C-alpha positions as a printed NumPy array, in Angstrom:
array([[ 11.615,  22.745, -20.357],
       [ 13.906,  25.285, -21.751],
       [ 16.509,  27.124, -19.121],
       [ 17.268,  30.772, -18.777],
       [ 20.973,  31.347, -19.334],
       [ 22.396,  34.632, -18.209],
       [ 25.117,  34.859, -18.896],
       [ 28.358,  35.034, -17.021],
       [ 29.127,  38.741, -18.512],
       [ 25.981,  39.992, -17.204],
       [ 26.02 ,  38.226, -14.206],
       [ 29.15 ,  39.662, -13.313],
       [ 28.372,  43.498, -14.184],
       [ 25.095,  42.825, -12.019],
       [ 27.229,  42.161,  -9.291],
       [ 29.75 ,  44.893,  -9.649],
       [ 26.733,  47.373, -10.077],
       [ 25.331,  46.41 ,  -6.258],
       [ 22.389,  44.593,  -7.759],
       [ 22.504,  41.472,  -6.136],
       [ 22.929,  40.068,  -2.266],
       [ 26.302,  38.709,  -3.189],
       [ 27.831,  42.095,  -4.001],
       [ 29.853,  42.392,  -0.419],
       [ 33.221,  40.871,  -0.206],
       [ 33.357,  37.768,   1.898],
       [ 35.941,  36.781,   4.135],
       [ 36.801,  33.402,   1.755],
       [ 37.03 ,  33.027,  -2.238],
       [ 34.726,  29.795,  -1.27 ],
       [ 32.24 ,  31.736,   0.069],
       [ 31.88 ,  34.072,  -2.839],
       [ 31.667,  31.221,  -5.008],
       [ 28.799,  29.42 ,  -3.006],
       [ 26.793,  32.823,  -2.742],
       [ 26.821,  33.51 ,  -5.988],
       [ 26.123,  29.949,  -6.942],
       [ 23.168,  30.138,  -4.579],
       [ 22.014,  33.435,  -6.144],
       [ 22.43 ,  31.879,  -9.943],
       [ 19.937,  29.28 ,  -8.997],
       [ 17.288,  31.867,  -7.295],
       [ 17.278,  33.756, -10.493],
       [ 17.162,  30.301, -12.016],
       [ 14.017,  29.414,  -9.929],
       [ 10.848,  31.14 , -11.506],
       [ 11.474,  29.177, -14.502],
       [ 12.83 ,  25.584, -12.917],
       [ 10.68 ,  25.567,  -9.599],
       [ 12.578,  22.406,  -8.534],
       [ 15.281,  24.789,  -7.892],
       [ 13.625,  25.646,  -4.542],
       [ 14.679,  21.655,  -3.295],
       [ 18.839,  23.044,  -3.765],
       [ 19.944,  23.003,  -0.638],
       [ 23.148,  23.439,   1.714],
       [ 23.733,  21.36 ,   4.538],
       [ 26.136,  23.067,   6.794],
       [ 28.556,  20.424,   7.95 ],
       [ 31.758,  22.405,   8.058],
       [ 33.265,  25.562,   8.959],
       [ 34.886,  26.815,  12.443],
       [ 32.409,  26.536,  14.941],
       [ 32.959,  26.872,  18.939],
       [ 33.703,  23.477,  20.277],
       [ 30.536,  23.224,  22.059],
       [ 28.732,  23.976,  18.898],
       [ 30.233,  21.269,  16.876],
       [ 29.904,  18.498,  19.246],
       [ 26.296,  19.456,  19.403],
       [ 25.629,  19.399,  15.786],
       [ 27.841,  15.881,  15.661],
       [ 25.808,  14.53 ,  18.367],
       [ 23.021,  15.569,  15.854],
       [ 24.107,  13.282,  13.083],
       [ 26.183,  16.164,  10.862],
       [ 28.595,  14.325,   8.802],
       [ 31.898,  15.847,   7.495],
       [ 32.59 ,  16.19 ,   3.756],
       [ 28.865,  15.907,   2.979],
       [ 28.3  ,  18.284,  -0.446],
       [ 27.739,  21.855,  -0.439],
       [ 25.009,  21.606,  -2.657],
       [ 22.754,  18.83 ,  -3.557],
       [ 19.268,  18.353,  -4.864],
       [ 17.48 ,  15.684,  -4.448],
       [ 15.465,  14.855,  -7.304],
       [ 15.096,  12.845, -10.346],
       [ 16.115,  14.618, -13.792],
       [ 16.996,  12.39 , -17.226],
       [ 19.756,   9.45 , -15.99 ],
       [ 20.343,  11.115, -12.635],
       [ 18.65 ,  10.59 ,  -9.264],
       [ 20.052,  14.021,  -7.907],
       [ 22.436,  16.701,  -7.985],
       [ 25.728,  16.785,  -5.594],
       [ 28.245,  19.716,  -5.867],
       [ 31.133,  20.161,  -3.966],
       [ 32.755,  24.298,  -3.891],
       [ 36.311,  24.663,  -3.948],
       [ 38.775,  27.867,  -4.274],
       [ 41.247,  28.3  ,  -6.526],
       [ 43.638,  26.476,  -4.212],
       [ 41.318,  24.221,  -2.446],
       [ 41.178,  20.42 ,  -2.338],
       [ 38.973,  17.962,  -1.615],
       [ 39.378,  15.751,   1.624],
       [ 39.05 ,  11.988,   2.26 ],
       [ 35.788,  12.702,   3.959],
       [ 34.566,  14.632,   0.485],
       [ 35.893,  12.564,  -2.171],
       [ 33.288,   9.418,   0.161],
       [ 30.278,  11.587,   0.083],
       [ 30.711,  12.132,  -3.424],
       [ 31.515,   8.384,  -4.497],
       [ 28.597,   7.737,  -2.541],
       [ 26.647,   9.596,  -4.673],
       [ 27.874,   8.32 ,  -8.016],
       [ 27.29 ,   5.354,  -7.204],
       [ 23.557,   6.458,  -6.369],
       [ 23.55 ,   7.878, -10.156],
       [ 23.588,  11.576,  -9.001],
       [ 25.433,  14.037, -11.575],
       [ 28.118,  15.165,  -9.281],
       [ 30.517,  17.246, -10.237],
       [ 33.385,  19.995,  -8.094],
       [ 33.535,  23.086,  -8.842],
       [ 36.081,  26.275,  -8.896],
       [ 33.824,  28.834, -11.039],
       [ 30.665,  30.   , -11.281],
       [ 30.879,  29.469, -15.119],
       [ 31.222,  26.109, -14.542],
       [ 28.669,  25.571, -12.257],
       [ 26.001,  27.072, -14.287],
       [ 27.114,  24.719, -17.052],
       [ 26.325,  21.684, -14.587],
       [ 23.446,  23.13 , -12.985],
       [ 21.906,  23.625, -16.828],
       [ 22.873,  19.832, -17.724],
       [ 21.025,  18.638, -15.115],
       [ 17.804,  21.141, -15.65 ],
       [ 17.898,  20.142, -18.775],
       [ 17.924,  16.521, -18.582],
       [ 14.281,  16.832, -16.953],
       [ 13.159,  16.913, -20.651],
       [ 14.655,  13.603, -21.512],
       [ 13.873,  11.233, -19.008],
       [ 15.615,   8.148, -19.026],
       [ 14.012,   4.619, -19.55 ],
       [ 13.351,   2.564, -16.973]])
């Protein structure tokens, strides 16, 4: 499987241009980051199908009170990724990605979730930049060429 790399140049006069969703300004740098992130990987998608398994599980943000007991009563965890994908590619079992701004750390709850996965054998990995995301996002893709023995 080879991956289509746009790259970051591009991507970026694409956005300033209006031609894709993530275009508006959003009210956090962490936002922006995990739109466009989300975007990379649609474009990504035609040619690495499993791309359509990445998937956000919204487990934080400022909710009404009501709303957040609800979803904890409904199992939602805090510090769970903001992206993972669960499937097998190379040496990894998954993908787990946690978003950060430029001046954004990770808490207790995040640093678990993402233990938790290394120790499953995911490729996990934080991220600040799009340009670094891509470069993760790519390893991964392109470990489904090379599986690893069993």
């Amino acid at each position: 499987m080879t991956t289509e790399r746009m790259s970051i140049e591009d991507y970026r006069l694409l956005l300033s241009r209006g031609g894709l969703r993530s275009a508006p300004k959003r009210k956090t740098e962490e936002e922006d980051l995990h739109r466009a992130c989300i975007e990379l990987a649609e474009r990504m998608e035609w040619k690495n199908p499993i791309l359509q398994w990445l998937f956000h599980c919204p487990s934080g943000g400022l909710r009404a009170k009501g709303e957040g007991g609800k979803l904890k009563a409904m199992g939602t965890k805090k510090g769970y990724p903001d992206l993972t994908l669960h499937h097998e590619s190379g040496p990894w079992r998954g993908f787990a990605c946690e978003l950060k701004s430029s001046t954004g750390r990770l808490s207790a709850e995040q640093k678990g979730w993402l233990a938790m996965f290394e120790s499953q054998r995911y490729l996990v990995c934080v991220h600040r930049t799009l340009e670094g995301f891509q470069a993760d996002l790519l390893r991964f893709l392109s470990s489904m060429d090379n599986p690893s023995p069993s």
